[in-house]
Structure formats: C-alpha cells, structure tokens
Tab-separated table of C-alpha atoms and ligand atoms in Angstrom:
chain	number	residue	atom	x	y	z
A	10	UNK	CA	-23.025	17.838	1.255
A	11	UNK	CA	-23.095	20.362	-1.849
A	12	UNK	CA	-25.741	19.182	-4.443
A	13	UNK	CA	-22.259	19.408	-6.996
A	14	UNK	CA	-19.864	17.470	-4.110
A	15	UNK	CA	-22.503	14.952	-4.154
A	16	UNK	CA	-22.457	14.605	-7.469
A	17	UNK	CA	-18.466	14.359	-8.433
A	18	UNK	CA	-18.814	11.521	-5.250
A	19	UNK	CA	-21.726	9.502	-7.617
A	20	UNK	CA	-19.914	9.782	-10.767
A	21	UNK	CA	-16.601	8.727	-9.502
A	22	UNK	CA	-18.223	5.871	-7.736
A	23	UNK	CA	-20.072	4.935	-10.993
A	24	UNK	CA	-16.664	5.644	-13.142
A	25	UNK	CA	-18.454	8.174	-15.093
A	26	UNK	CA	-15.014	10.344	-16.373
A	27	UNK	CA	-16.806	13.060	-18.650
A	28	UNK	CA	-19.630	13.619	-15.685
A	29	UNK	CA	-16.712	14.087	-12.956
A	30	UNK	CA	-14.341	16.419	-15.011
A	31	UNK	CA	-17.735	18.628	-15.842
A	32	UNK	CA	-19.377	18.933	-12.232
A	33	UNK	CA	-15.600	19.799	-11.033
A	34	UNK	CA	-15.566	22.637	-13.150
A	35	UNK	CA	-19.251	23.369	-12.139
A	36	UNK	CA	-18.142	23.132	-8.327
A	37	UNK	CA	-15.359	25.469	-9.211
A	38	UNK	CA	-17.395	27.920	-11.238
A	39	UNK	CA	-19.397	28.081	-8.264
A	40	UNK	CA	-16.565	29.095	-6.113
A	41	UNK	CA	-16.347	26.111	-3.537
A	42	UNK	CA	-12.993	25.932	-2.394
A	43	UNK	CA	-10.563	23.393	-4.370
A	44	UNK	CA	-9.657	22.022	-1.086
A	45	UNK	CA	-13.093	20.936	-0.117
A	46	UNK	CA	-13.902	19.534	-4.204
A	47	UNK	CA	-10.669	17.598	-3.078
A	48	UNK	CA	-11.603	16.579	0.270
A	49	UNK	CA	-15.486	15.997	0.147
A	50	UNK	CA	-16.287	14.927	-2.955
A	51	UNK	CA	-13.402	13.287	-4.033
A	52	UNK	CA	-10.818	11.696	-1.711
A	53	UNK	CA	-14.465	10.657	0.167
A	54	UNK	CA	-15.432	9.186	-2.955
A	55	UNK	CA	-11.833	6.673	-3.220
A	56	UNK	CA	-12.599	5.893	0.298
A	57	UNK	CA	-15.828	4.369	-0.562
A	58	UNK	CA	-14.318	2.333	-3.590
A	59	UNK	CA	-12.443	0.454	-1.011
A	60	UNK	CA	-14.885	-0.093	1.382
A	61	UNK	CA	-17.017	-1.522	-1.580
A	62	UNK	CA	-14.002	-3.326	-2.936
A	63	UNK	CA	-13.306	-5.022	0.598
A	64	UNK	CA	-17.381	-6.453	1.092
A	65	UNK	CA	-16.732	-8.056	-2.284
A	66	UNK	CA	-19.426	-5.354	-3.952
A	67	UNK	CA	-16.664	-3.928	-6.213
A	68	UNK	CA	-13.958	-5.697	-8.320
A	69	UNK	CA	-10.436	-4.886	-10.083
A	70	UNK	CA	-12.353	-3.213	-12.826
A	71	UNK	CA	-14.811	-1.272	-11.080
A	72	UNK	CA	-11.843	-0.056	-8.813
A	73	UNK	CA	-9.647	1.004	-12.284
A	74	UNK	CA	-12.984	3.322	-13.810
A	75	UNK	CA	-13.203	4.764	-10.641
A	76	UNK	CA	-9.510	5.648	-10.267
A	77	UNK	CA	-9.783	7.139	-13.548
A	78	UNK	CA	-12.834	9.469	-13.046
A	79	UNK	CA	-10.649	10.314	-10.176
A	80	UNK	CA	-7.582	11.498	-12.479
A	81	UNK	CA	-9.934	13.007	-14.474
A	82	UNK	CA	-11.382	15.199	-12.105
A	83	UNK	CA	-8.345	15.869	-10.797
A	84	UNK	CA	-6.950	16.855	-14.178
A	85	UNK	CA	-9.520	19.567	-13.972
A	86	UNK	CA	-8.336	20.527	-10.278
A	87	UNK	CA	-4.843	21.048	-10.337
A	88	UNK	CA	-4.528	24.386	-11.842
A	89	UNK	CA	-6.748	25.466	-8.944
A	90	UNK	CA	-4.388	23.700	-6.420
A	91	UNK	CA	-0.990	24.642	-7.593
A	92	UNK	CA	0.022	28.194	-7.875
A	93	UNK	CA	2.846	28.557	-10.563
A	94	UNK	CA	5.968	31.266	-11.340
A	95	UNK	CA	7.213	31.069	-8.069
A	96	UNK	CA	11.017	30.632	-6.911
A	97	UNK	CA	11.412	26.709	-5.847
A	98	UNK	CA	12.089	26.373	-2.261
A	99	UNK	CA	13.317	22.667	-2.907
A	100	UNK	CA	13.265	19.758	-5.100
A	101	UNK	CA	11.296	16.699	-4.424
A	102	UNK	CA	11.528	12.991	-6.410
A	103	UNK	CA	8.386	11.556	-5.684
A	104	UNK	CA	7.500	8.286	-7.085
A	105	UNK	CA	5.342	4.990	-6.153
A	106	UNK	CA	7.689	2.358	-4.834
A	107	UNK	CA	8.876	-0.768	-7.060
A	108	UNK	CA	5.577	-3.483	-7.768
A	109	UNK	CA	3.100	-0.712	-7.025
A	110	UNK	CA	1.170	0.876	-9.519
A	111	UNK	CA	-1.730	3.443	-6.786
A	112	UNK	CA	-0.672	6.543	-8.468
A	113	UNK	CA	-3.904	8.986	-7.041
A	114	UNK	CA	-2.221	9.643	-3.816
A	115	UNK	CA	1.303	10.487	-4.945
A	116	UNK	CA	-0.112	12.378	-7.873
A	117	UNK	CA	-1.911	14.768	-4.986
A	118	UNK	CA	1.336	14.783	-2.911
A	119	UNK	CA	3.133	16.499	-5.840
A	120	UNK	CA	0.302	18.693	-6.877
A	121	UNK	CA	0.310	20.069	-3.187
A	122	UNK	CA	3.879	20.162	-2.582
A	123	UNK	CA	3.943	21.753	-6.532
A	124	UNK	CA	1.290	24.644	-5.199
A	125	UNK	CA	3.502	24.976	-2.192
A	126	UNK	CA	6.464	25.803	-4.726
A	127	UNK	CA	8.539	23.140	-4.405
A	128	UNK	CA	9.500	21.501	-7.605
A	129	UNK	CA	8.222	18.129	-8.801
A	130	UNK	CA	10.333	15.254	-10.498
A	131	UNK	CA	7.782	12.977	-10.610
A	132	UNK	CA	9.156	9.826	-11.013
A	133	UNK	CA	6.268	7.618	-11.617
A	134	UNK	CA	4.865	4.338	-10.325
A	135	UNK	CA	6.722	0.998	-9.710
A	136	UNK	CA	9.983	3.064	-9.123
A	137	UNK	CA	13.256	1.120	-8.044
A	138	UNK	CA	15.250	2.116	-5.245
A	139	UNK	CA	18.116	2.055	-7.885
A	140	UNK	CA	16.237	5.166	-9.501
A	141	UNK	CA	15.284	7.051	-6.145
A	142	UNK	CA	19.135	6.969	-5.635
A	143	UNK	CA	19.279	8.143	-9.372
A	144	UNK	CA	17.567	11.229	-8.661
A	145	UNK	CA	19.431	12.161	-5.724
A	146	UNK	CA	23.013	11.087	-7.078
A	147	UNK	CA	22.778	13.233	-10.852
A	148	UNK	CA	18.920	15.077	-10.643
A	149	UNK	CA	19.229	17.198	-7.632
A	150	UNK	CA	16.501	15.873	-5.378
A	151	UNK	CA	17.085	17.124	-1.895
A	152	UNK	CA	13.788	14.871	-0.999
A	153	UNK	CA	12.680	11.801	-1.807
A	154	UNK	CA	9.043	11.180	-1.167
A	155	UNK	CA	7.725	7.477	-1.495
A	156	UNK	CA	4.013	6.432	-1.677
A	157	UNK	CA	3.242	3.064	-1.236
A	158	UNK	CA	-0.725	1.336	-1.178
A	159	UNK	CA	0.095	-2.263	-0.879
A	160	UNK	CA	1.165	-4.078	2.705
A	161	UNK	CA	3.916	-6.323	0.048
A	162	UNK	CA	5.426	-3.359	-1.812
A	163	UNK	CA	6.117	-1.136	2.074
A	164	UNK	CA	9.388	-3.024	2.565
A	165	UNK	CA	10.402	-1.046	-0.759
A	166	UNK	CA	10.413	2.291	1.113
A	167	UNK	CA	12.944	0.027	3.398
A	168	UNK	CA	14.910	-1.215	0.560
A	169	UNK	CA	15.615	2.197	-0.691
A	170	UNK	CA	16.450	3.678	2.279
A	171	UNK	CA	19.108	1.097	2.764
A	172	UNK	CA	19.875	1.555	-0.923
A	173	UNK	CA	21.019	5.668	-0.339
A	174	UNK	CA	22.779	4.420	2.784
A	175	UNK	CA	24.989	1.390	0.064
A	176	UNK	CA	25.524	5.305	-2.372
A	177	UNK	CA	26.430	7.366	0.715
A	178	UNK	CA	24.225	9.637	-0.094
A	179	UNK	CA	21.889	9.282	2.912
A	180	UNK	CA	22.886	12.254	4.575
A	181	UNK	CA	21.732	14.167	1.840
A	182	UNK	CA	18.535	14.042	1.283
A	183	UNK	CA	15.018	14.070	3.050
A	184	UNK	CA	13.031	10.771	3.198
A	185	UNK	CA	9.083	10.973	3.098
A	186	UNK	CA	7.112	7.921	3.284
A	187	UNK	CA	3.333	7.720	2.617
A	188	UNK	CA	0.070	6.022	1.548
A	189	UNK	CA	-2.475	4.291	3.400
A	190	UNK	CA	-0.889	1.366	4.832
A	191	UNK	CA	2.184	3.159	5.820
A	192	UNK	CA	2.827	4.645	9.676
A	193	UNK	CA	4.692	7.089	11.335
A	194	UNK	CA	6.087	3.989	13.807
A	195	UNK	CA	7.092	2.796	9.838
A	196	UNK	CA	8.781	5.560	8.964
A	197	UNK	CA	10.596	5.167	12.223
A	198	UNK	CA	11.763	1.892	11.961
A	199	UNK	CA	12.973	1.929	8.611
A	200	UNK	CA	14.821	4.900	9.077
A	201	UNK	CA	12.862	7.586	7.118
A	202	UNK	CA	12.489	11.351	8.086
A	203	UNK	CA	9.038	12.089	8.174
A	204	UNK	CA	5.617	10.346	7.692
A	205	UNK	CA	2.425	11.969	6.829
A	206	UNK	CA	-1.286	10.745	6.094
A	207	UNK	CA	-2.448	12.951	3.776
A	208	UNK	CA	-1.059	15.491	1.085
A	209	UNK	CA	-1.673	19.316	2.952
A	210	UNK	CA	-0.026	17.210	6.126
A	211	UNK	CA	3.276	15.895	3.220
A	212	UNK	CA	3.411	19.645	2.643
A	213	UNK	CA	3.679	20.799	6.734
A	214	UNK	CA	6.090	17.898	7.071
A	215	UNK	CA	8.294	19.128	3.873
A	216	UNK	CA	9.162	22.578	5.022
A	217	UNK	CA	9.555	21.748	8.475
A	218	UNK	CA	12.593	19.564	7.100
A	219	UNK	CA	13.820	22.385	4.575
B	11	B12	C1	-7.937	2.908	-6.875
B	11	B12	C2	-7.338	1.637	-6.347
B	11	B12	C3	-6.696	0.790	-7.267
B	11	B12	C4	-6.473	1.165	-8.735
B	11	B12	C5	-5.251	2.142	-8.780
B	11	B12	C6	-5.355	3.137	-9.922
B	11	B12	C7	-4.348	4.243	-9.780
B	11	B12	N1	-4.027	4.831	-10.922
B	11	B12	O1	-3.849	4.601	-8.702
B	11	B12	C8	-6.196	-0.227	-9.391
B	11	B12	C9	-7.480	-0.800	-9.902
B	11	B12	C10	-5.141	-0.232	-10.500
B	11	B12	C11	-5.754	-1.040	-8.156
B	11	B12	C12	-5.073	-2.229	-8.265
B	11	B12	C13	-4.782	-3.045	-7.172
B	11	B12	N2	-5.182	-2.854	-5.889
B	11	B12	CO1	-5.946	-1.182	-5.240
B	11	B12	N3	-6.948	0.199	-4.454
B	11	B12	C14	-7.429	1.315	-4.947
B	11	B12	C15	-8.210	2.071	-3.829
B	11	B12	C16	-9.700	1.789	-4.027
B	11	B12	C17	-8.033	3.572	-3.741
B	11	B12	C18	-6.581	4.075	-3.610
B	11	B12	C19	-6.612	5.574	-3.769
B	11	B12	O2	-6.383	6.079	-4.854
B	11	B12	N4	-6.975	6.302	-2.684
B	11	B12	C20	-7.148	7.758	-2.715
B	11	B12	C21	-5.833	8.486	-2.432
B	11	B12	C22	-6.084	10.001	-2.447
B	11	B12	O3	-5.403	8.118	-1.129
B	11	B12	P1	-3.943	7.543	-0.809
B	11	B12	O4	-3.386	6.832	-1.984
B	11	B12	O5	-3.966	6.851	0.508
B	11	B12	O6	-3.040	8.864	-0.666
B	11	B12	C23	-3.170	9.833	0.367
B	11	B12	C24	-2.341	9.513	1.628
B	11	B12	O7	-2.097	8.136	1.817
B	11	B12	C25	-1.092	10.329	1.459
B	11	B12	N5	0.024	9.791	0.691
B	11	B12	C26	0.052	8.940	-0.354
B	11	B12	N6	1.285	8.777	-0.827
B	11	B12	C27	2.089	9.560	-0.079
B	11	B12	C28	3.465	9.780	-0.133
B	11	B12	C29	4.043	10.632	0.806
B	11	B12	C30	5.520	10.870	0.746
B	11	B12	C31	3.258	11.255	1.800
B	11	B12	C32	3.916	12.107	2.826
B	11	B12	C33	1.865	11.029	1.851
B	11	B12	C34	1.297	10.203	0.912
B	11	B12	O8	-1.558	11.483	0.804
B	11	B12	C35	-2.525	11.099	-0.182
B	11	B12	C36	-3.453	12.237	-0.446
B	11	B12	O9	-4.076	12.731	0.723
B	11	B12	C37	-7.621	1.376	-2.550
B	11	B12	C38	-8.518	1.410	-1.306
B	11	B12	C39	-8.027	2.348	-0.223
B	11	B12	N7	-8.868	2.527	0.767
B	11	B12	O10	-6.930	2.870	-0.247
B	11	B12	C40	-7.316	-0.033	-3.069
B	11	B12	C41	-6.229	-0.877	-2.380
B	11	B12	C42	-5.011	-0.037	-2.036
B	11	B12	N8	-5.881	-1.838	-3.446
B	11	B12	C43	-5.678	-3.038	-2.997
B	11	B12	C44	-5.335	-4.161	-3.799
B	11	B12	C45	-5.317	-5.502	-3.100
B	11	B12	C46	-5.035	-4.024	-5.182
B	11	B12	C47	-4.596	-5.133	-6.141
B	11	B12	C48	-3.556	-6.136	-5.570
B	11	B12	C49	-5.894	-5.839	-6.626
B	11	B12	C50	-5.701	-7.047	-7.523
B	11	B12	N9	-6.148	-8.156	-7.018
B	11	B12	O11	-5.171	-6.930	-8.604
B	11	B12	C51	-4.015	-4.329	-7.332
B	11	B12	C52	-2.502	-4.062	-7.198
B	11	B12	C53	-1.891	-3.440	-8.424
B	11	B12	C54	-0.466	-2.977	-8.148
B	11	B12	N10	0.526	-3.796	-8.454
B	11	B12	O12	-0.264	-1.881	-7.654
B	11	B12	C55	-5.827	-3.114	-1.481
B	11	B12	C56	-4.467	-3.194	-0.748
B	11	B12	C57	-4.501	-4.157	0.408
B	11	B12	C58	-3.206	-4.177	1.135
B	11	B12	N11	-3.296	-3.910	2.421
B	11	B12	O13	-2.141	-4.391	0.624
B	11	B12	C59	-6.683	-1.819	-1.187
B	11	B12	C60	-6.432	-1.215	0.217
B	11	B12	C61	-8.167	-2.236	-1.330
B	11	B12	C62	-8.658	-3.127	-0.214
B	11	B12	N12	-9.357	-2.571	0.748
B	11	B12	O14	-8.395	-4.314	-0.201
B	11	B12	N13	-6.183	-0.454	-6.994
C-alpha cells in the first residue's frame, strides 16, 4: 500500500481525526485517485475496526473515534467524489432505518449517487418507515434507499416496504436496501427492488432502475 493509504488506515484505526483529514488531503495532493483513498485506506480501515471489535480487542468507544476519523476524512473527500451543477437524473431519500444509528455507509451511498447526479434528501439515521413514506408522498423521492448495520433493525427495511404498500404508493417509487448484514435473497423476500454491497455497485443498481 501507498506510504499516505497506510497512513489514513493507522490514524483511523487509532481515531486520530486531525491526522486522517490531513494525510487525505496529502493523498489527494498527490493525485491518487479518490476512489482508491476511499477503497484502500479507508473502507479497509472500518473493516478492521470490526474485526478488532468482534475478538474483544476494541470496544463501543474505540469503534465511535474511529467512525469519526472516518467522517472526517471523508469530509475532506467528498468534493473529490461528487461532481456538482449537473441536471438531476432522479431523486433519492436515503436514510438509516428506525433504531440504527451506522451512518458511514449511507453517507457514501449518497455522496456516490450525489457525484452520479442524482439528488440527495438525506434523511438521516434511525428513520421511520412513517418518514420514508413522507418523502415519497409530499418530497418527490422517486427512490428510497435504506441502509441498515444491525441483524435487529433489517426487519425495518421490511416494515417500510409494507408501510408504502398501507399509502399506495408502492408502485411509485424504487426500493434500495443496503449495509453489511443485508442480502440480495433479503431484498427479495421483503419485496425491495434492488440490493447492492457497496456504494459504486448502489450507483449501477440506481440507473439501471431509472
Ligand atoms: C463504526 C461502527 C459503529 C459506530 C457507528 C458510527 C457511525 N456514525 O456510523 C458506533 C460506535 C456508533 C456503533 C454502535 C453500535 N454498533 Co457498530 N459497527 C461499526 C463498524 C465497526 C463499522 C461500520 C461502518 O461504518 N463500516 C464502513 C461502511 C463504509 O460500510 P457499510 O456501512 O457496510 O456500507 C457499505 C455497504 O454496506 C453499502 N451500503 C450501506 N448502506 C447502503 C444502502 C444502500 C441502499 C445500498 C444500495 C448500499 C449500502 O455501501 C456502503 C459503502 O460501500 C461495524 C463493523 C462492520 N464490519 O460493519 C460495527 C457493527 C455494525 N456494529 C455492531 C454493533 C453490535 C453495534 C452496537 C449494538 C454496539 C453496542 N453494544 O452498543 C451499537 C448499535 C448502535 C445503534 N443503535 O445503531 C455489530 C452489528 C452486529 C449485528 N450483526 O447486528 C458490527 C457488525 C460489529 C461486530 N462485528 O459485531 N458501531
């Protein structure tokens, strides 16, 4: 790996926010490509959190000053990743579903799917199906795209599904489902148009349903 991938890896891993925003902008300056800061020395870096997390080396708090050397970093990234003053090809609600607060990987999605011009109502974490319908019913969303990270808040994506079925508004709009636990057999059963495991893959998915 780059000396300055390597790097952004340690200091997310040690929570160090001021060293990862910095050797971003180094690894920028030196012209590596945004997708590979994202992809080698960042999302690799996450992955490592929970492997340390599940042996019991890492704990809730260790996991938190990670995350946010991660947001930090990728505070530095995004205008890199998303082009702007372009048309909007369609509008996407995004949010994390209700009781679950992993916000990295749906932050990502939108950047992507922003850089790809669609446009972004980010709707946050811990987001009710009541407010996905919301968005579709009186904000214009022609997709919904739902991230979930925890195995108890997946039957959310469910419950909101069934919730645009209740509106009758269905028909009308897209249904993405994604985050670590979740599966493209998931997004099957529960009725949802598209699954994908990792943001450039949410953007592929998205205009193939426009
Ligand atoms: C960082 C982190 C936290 C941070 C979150 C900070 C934040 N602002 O997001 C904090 C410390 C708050 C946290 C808390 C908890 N966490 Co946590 N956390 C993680 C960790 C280490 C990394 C998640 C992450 O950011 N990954 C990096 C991003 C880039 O990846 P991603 O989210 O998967 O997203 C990508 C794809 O999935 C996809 N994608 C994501 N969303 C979507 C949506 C769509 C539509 C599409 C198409 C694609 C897509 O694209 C993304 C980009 O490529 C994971 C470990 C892991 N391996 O996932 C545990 C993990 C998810 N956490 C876990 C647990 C248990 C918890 C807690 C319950 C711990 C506790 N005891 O309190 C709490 C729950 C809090 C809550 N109510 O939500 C478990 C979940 C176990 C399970 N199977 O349910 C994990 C797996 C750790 C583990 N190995 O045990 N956590």
């Amino acid at each position: 790996m780059e000396p300055v991938l390597q790097a952004i890896f340690d200091s997310i891993l040690n929570g160090q926010q001021k060293v990862t925003s910095a050797k971003v902008q180094e690894a920028l300056d030196q012209g590596i490509a945004p997708g590979s800061v994202l992809n080698e020395g960042m999302v690799t870096a996450m992955a490592e959190v929970g492997r340390l997390f599940e042996e019991g080396e890492y704990f809730v708090p260790e996991m938190l000053i990670a995350a946010r050397a991660m947001q930090n970093g990728l505070s530095v990234l995004k205008p890199a990743l998303v082009k702007a003053d372009v048309k909007p090809i369609g509008k996407v609600a995004a949010g994390t579903v209700k009781g679950d607060l992993h916000d990295i990987g749906k932050n990502l999605v939108c950047m992507m799917l922003e850089g790809a011009s669609f446009e972004i109502l980010d709707l946050g974490t811990d987001v009710s199906p009541e407010r996905f319908v919301d968005a579709v019913q009186n904000q214009g969303a022609d997709f919904i795209a739902m991230s979930a990270l925890l195995t108890t808040t997946m039957p959310n994506m469910k419950n909101t599904v069934e919730a645009l079925k209740a509106s009758g508004l269905r028909d009308q709009v897209k249904v993405l489902v994604g985050g670590a636990p979740v599966t493209d057999a998931y997004a099957k059963e529960i009725g949802a148009d598209g699954y994908a495991p990792d943001a450039s893959r949410a953007v592929a998915l998205a205009k193939s349903l426009l």
